[in-house]
Amino acid sequence: MSVADPHTEPRPLSAAGKPLTSRGEATRGRILEAAEHVFADLGYHEASIVKITEHAGIGLGTFYLYFDGKQQVFEELVIDLNRRVRRSMAEAMAGATDRISAERAGFEGFFRFTAAHPALYRVVREAEFVSPETLRLHYMRIVEGYESGLRAAQADGDVDEALDPEVTAWALMGAGELIGMRYLLWERDAGGAPPAEMPASVVDDMARFIRNALSPRARTEGPA
Amino acid sequence: MSVADPHTEPRPLSAAGKPLTSRGEATRGRILEAAEHVFADLGYHEASIVKITEHAGIGLGTFYLYFDGKQQVFEELVIDLNRRVRRSMAEAMAGATDRISAERAGFEGFFRFTAAHPALYRVVREAEFVSPETLRLHYMRIVEGYESGLRAAQADGDVDEALDPEVTAWALMGAGELIGMRYLLWERDAGGAPPAEMPASVVDDMARFIRNALSPRARTEGPA
């Protein structure tokens, strides 16, 4: 799994379009963190700016220095979660020495972020209804980096060149999404225990599946 | 892809728990069809029983012969869509002569149903918020049949026995879900044209990915 470098993306602005001071960025981050909890707990319809500002411990006026309203803070939250999940994946992959280890590490980074931020799934799914454009942006930003990573690995001979890198990127992202839902979020909901981790055996099983799917394969079976 | 036979599942009952006549089943089906349109167009919060009965051309009293209320008709709609998408997959797979053709045919059945019933995605995603138990039921019913099909194919030597059939079933279901979203629903939304079909090239690319992932592989690369 390969992802665009989230460090090179534009920095956030104030509601008036001005660059933020580092203190301003910290306050904006605090609002987004509160929004993550409020939207995940209550859903978009029940959530309100007042509940977000109460959770963040700031005044309503401060909120409006950074965001125009509920829809905008929701969209910025999706973009922020997207940037952070990609960073978690990129950091996990940094030490990998070959393609298959990198794939595995990328998904470990994804699952680690999901365990710490279960809001990711709820918020992204609600984006389908609240802001379809932001939902698309979320998926496209992950897929674009993934796809270019697969192309590079094909050029190096590490990934089967018969695979279409775009369709393959969507397939693997979907696999990771449902495996995260099933073995992380559902188990966590069932337990009521402290944050679950993805069981190592599931990561092993997934890595075996991905290795099979991606590795160059001797074409003795005839055309696909 | 293998799916439990939807024909053997219990038949629906009236709100009072009585078996339905064939005329009753037709009316119930008409209500579910109206519910599919209303929930997909408006979402759960904006949908109402009155809008469903208006769309179905029946009276309010008739609705309550079949369903207790909005939550129940929503849950029954998810169960009904689930049953029908599995039937579409099972019918598509009926003529397949080998495992890889069966996989491909199963996904073609899934995409065909999705093209005809784009509500499937919206309703299932909203189930995450409206009725998490029904969401789980939807996924579990698809995965259970899929998993047992993979186990049988492993016993026949048609699927790599190193793969875990449960994790593999979730991985492939996730792949199909996101590929359906990207290449069918998003294209359809963009075009505003008559119902899109999944492009054959995408099905080919997906089949190649699945073939790689599942086929028994000579283990010359060392352990996974």
Coordinates of N, CA and C in Angstrom, one line a residue, chain A residues 43 45-46 121-123 125-126 128-129 132 135-137 139-140 160 162-164 166-168 170-179 181-183 185-187 189-190 201-202 204-209 211-217 219 221-224, chain B residues 43 45-46 121-123 125-126 128-129 132 135-137 139-140 160 162-164 166-168 170-179 181-183 185-187 189-190 201-202 204-209 211-217 219 221-224:
Chain A
G43 N -24.1 11.0 15.6 CA -24.5 11.1 14.2 C -24.7 12.6 13.8
H45 N -27.2 14.3 12.3 CA -28.4 15.0 12.6 C -28.5 15.5 14.0
E46 N -28.1 14.6 14.9 CA -28.2 15.0 16.4 C -27.1 15.8 16.8
Y121 N -14.9 5.2 10.5 CA -15.9 4.5 9.7 C -17.3 5.2 9.7
R122 N -17.7 5.5 10.9 CA -19.1 6.1 11.0 C -19.1 7.4 10.2
V123 N -18.1 8.2 10.4 CA -18.1 9.6 9.8 C -18.0 9.4 8.3
R125 N -19.0 6.9 6.5 CA -20.2 6.4 6.0 C -21.3 7.4 6.0
E126 N -21.3 8.2 7.0 CA -22.4 9.3 7.0 C -22.1 10.3 6.0
E128 N -21.6 9.8 3.0 CA -22.4 9.4 1.8 C -23.6 10.2 1.8
F129 N -24.2 10.6 2.9 CA -25.5 11.3 2.9 C -25.3 12.8 3.1
P132 N -21.5 13.9 -0.2 CA -21.0 12.9 -1.1 C -19.7 13.3 -1.8
L135 N -16.9 12.4 0.6 CA -16.8 10.9 0.6 C -15.9 10.5 -0.6
R136 N -16.2 11.0 -1.7 CA -15.4 10.7 -2.9 C -13.9 11.1 -2.7
L137 N -13.7 12.3 -2.2 CA -12.4 12.8 -2.0 C -11.6 11.9 -1.1
Y139 N -12.0 8.6 -0.6 CA -11.6 7.4 -1.3 C -10.5 7.7 -2.3
M140 N -10.7 8.7 -3.1 CA -9.8 9.0 -4.2 C -8.4 9.3 -3.7
D160 N 2.4 -8.3 -10.2 CA 2.0 -8.9 -11.5 C 1.6 -7.8 -12.5
A162 N 0.0 -8.1 -15.1 CA -1.3 -8.3 -15.8 C -2.4 -7.6 -15.0
L163 N -2.1 -7.2 -13.8 CA -3.2 -6.5 -13.0 C -3.4 -5.1 -13.4
D164 N -4.6 -4.6 -13.4 CA -4.9 -3.2 -13.6 C -4.7 -2.5 -12.2
E166 N -5.5 0.4 -11.0 CA -6.6 1.2 -10.4 C -7.6 0.2 -9.8
V167 N -8.1 -0.8 -10.6 CA -9.1 -1.7 -10.1 C -8.5 -2.5 -8.9
T168 N -7.2 -2.8 -9.0 CA -6.6 -3.5 -7.9 C -6.5 -2.7 -6.6
W170 N -8.7 -0.3 -5.8 CA -10.1 -0.3 -5.2 C -10.4 -1.7 -4.5
A171 N -9.9 -2.8 -5.1 CA -10.2 -4.1 -4.6 C -9.5 -4.2 -3.2
L172 N -8.3 -3.8 -3.1 CA -7.6 -4.0 -1.8 C -8.1 -3.0 -0.8
M173 N -8.5 -1.8 -1.2 CA -9.0 -0.9 -0.2 C -10.3 -1.4 0.3
G174 N -11.2 -2.0 -0.5 CA -12.4 -2.6 -0.1 C -12.1 -3.8 0.9
A175 N -11.1 -4.6 0.5 CA -10.8 -5.7 1.4 C -10.4 -5.2 2.8
G176 N -9.6 -4.2 2.8 CA -9.2 -3.6 4.1 C -10.3 -3.0 4.9
E177 N -11.2 -2.4 4.2 CA -12.3 -1.7 4.9 C -13.2 -2.7 5.5
L178 N -13.6 -3.8 4.8 CA -14.5 -4.8 5.5 C -13.8 -5.6 6.5
I179 N -12.6 -5.9 6.3 CA -11.8 -6.7 7.3 C -11.7 -5.8 8.6
M181 N -13.8 -3.5 9.5 CA -15.2 -3.5 10.1 C -15.4 -4.8 10.9
R182 N -15.2 -5.9 10.3 CA -15.5 -7.2 10.9 C -14.7 -7.6 12.1
Y183 N -13.4 -7.4 12.0 CA -12.5 -8.0 13.0 C -12.0 -7.0 14.0
L185 N -13.9 -3.4 14.5 CA -15.0 -2.6 15.0 C -16.1 -3.5 15.6
W186 N -16.5 -4.6 15.0 CA -17.5 -5.4 15.5 C -17.1 -6.1 16.8
E187 N -15.8 -6.6 16.8 CA -15.3 -7.2 18.0 C -15.3 -6.2 19.2
D189 N -17.1 -3.5 19.5 CA -18.5 -3.2 20.0 C -19.0 -4.4 20.9
A190 N -18.7 -5.6 20.5 CA -19.2 -6.7 21.2 C -18.6 -6.8 22.6
S201 N -3.4 -12.9 13.7 CA -3.7 -14.0 12.7 C -4.5 -13.4 11.6
V202 N -5.4 -12.4 11.8 CA -6.2 -11.9 10.7 C -5.2 -11.1 9.8
D204 N -2.1 -11.8 9.3 CA -1.4 -12.8 8.5 C -2.2 -13.3 7.4
D205 N -3.5 -13.6 7.7 CA -4.4 -14.2 6.6 C -4.6 -13.2 5.5
M206 N -4.7 -11.9 5.9 CA -4.9 -10.9 4.9 C -3.7 -10.8 4.0
A207 N -2.5 -10.8 4.7 CA -1.2 -10.7 4.0 C -1.0 -11.8 3.0
R208 N -1.5 -13.0 3.3 CA -1.4 -14.1 2.4 C -2.2 -13.9 1.2
F209 N -3.4 -13.4 1.4 CA -4.4 -13.1 0.3 C -3.8 -12.1 -0.6
R211 N -0.6 -11.2 -0.9 CA 0.6 -11.8 -1.6 C 0.2 -12.6 -2.8
N212 N -0.8 -13.5 -2.6 CA -1.3 -14.2 -3.7 C -1.7 -13.3 -4.9
A213 N -2.5 -12.4 -4.5 CA -3.2 -11.5 -5.5 C -2.2 -10.7 -6.3
L214 N -1.1 -10.2 -5.6 CA -0.2 -9.3 -6.3 C 1.0 -9.9 -6.9
S215 N 1.6 -11.0 -6.3 CA 2.9 -11.4 -6.8 C 2.8 -11.9 -8.2
P216 N 3.9 -11.6 -9.0 CA 4.0 -12.0 -10.3 C 3.8 -13.5 -10.3
R217 N 3.0 -14.0 -11.3 CA 2.6 -15.4 -11.3 C 3.0 -16.1 -12.6
R219 N 2.5 -17.9 -15.7 CA 1.2 -18.0 -16.4 C 1.1 -19.4 -17.0
E221 N -1.5 -21.3 -16.3 CA -2.9 -21.7 -16.3 C -3.7 -21.2 -17.5
G222 N -3.0 -20.6 -18.5 CA -3.7 -20.0 -19.6 C -4.2 -18.6 -19.3
P223 N -4.7 -17.9 -20.3 CA -5.2 -16.5 -20.0 C -6.3 -16.4 -19.0
A224 N -6.3 -15.3 -18.3 CA -7.3 -15.1 -17.2 C -8.7 -14.9 -17.9
Chain B
G43 N -33.6 9.2 2.4 CA -32.9 8.8 3.6 C -33.9 8.4 4.7
H45 N -34.4 9.5 7.8 CA -35.0 10.5 8.7 C -36.1 11.2 8.0
E46 N -35.9 11.5 6.7 CA -36.9 12.2 5.9 C -38.1 11.3 5.4
Y121 N -27.0 0.0 -1.8 CA -25.8 0.6 -1.1 C -26.3 1.6 -0.1
R122 N -27.2 2.6 -0.5 CA -27.6 3.6 0.4 C -28.3 3.0 1.6
V123 N -29.2 2.1 1.4 CA -30.0 1.5 2.5 C -29.1 0.7 3.4
R125 N -25.9 1.1 3.9 CA -25.0 2.1 4.7 C -25.8 2.8 5.8
E126 N -27.1 3.1 5.4 CA -27.9 3.8 6.5 C -28.2 2.8 7.6
E128 N -26.3 1.0 9.1 CA -25.3 1.2 10.2 C -25.8 2.1 11.3
F129 N -26.6 3.0 11.0 CA -27.1 4.0 12.0 C -28.5 3.6 12.5
P132 N -28.0 -1.4 13.4 CA -26.7 -2.1 13.2 C -26.9 -3.6 13.2
L135 N -27.6 -4.6 9.7 CA -26.4 -4.4 8.9 C -25.6 -5.7 9.0
R136 N -25.4 -6.1 10.2 CA -24.5 -7.3 10.4 C -25.1 -8.5 9.7
L137 N -26.5 -8.7 9.9 CA -27.1 -9.8 9.3 C -26.9 -9.8 7.8
Y139 N -24.3 -8.6 6.0 CA -23.0 -9.0 5.7 C -22.8 -10.5 6.0
M140 N -23.3 -10.9 7.2 CA -23.0 -12.3 7.6 C -23.7 -13.3 6.7
D160 N -6.5 -22.1 -3.3 CA -5.2 -22.2 -2.4 C -5.6 -22.5 -1.0
A162 N -3.8 -22.5 1.6 CA -3.2 -21.7 2.6 C -4.1 -20.5 3.0
L163 N -5.1 -20.2 2.2 CA -6.0 -19.1 2.5 C -7.0 -19.4 3.6
D164 N -7.2 -18.4 4.5 CA -8.3 -18.6 5.4 C -9.6 -18.2 4.7
E166 N -12.6 -17.6 5.8 CA -13.5 -16.5 6.3 C -12.9 -15.1 6.0
V167 N -11.6 -14.9 6.3 CA -10.9 -13.7 6.0 C -11.0 -13.4 4.5
T168 N -10.8 -14.4 3.7 CA -10.8 -14.3 2.2 C -12.2 -13.9 1.8
W170 N -14.4 -12.1 3.4 CA -14.6 -10.7 3.8 C -13.8 -9.8 2.8
A171 N -12.6 -10.3 2.5 CA -11.7 -9.5 1.6 C -12.4 -9.3 0.2
L172 N -12.9 -10.4 -0.3 CA -13.5 -10.4 -1.7 C -14.9 -9.6 -1.7
M173 N -15.6 -9.8 -0.6 CA -16.9 -9.0 -0.5 C -16.5 -7.5 -0.5
G174 N -15.5 -7.1 0.3 CA -15.1 -5.7 0.3 C -14.6 -5.2 -1.0
A175 N -13.9 -6.1 -1.7 CA -13.4 -5.7 -3.1 C -14.6 -5.4 -4.0
G176 N -15.6 -6.3 -4.0 CA -16.8 -6.2 -4.8 C -17.6 -4.9 -4.4
E177 N -17.7 -4.7 -3.1 CA -18.4 -3.5 -2.7 C -17.9 -2.2 -3.2
L178 N -16.5 -2.0 -3.0 CA -16.0 -0.7 -3.5 C -15.8 -0.6 -5.0
I179 N -15.6 -1.8 -5.7 CA -15.6 -1.7 -7.1 C -17.0 -1.4 -7.7
M181 N -19.2 0.4 -6.1 CA -19.4 1.9 -5.8 C -18.7 2.7 -6.8
R182 N -17.4 2.4 -7.1 CA -16.6 3.3 -7.9 C -17.0 3.2 -9.4
Y183 N -17.2 2.0 -9.9 CA -17.4 1.9 -11.4 C -18.8 1.8 -11.8
L185 N -21.9 2.9 -9.4 CA -22.8 4.0 -8.8 C -22.2 5.3 -9.1
W186 N -20.9 5.5 -8.9 CA -20.4 6.9 -9.2 C -20.5 7.3 -10.7
E187 N -20.3 6.3 -11.6 CA -20.4 6.6 -13.0 C -21.9 6.9 -13.3
D189 N -24.1 8.1 -11.2 CA -24.5 9.5 -10.7 C -23.9 10.6 -11.6
A190 N -22.7 10.3 -12.2 CA -22.1 11.4 -13.0 C -22.8 11.5 -14.3
S201 N -14.6 -4.4 -19.0 CA -13.1 -4.4 -18.7 C -12.9 -4.4 -17.2
V202 N -13.7 -3.8 -16.5 CA -13.6 -3.8 -15.0 C -13.8 -5.2 -14.5
D204 N -13.3 -7.9 -16.1 CA -12.1 -8.7 -16.5 C -11.0 -8.4 -15.5
D205 N -10.7 -7.2 -15.2 CA -9.6 -6.8 -14.3 C -9.9 -7.4 -12.9
M206 N -11.1 -7.4 -12.4 CA -11.4 -7.9 -11.1 C -11.3 -9.4 -11.1
A207 N -11.7 -10.1 -12.2 CA -11.6 -11.5 -12.3 C -10.1 -11.9 -12.3
R208 N -9.2 -11.1 -12.9 CA -7.8 -11.5 -12.9 C -7.2 -11.4 -11.5
F209 N -7.7 -10.3 -10.8 CA -7.2 -10.1 -9.4 C -7.7 -11.3 -8.5
R211 N -8.6 -14.4 -9.5 CA -7.9 -15.6 -10.0 C -6.5 -15.7 -9.4
N212 N -5.8 -14.6 -9.4 CA -4.5 -14.6 -8.7 C -4.6 -14.9 -7.2
A213 N -5.6 -14.2 -6.6 CA -5.7 -14.4 -5.1 C -6.0 -15.8 -4.7
L214 N -6.9 -16.5 -5.5 CA -7.5 -17.7 -5.1 C -6.7 -19.0 -5.6
S215 N -6.2 -18.9 -6.8 CA -5.7 -20.1 -7.4 C -4.6 -20.7 -6.6
P216 N -4.5 -22.0 -6.5 CA -3.4 -22.7 -5.8 C -2.1 -22.2 -6.5
R217 N -1.1 -21.9 -5.6 CA 0.1 -21.3 -6.1 C 1.3 -22.2 -5.7
R219 N 4.5 -22.9 -4.2 CA 5.1 -22.1 -3.1 C 6.6 -22.1 -3.3
E221 N 8.2 -19.1 -3.4 CA 8.6 -17.9 -2.8 C 8.9 -17.9 -1.3
G222 N 8.8 -19.1 -0.7 CA 9.0 -19.2 0.7 C 7.7 -18.9 1.4
P223 N 7.7 -19.0 2.8 CA 6.4 -18.8 3.5 C 5.9 -17.4 3.4
A224 N 4.6 -17.2 3.5 CA 4.0 -15.9 3.5 C 4.3 -15.1 4.7

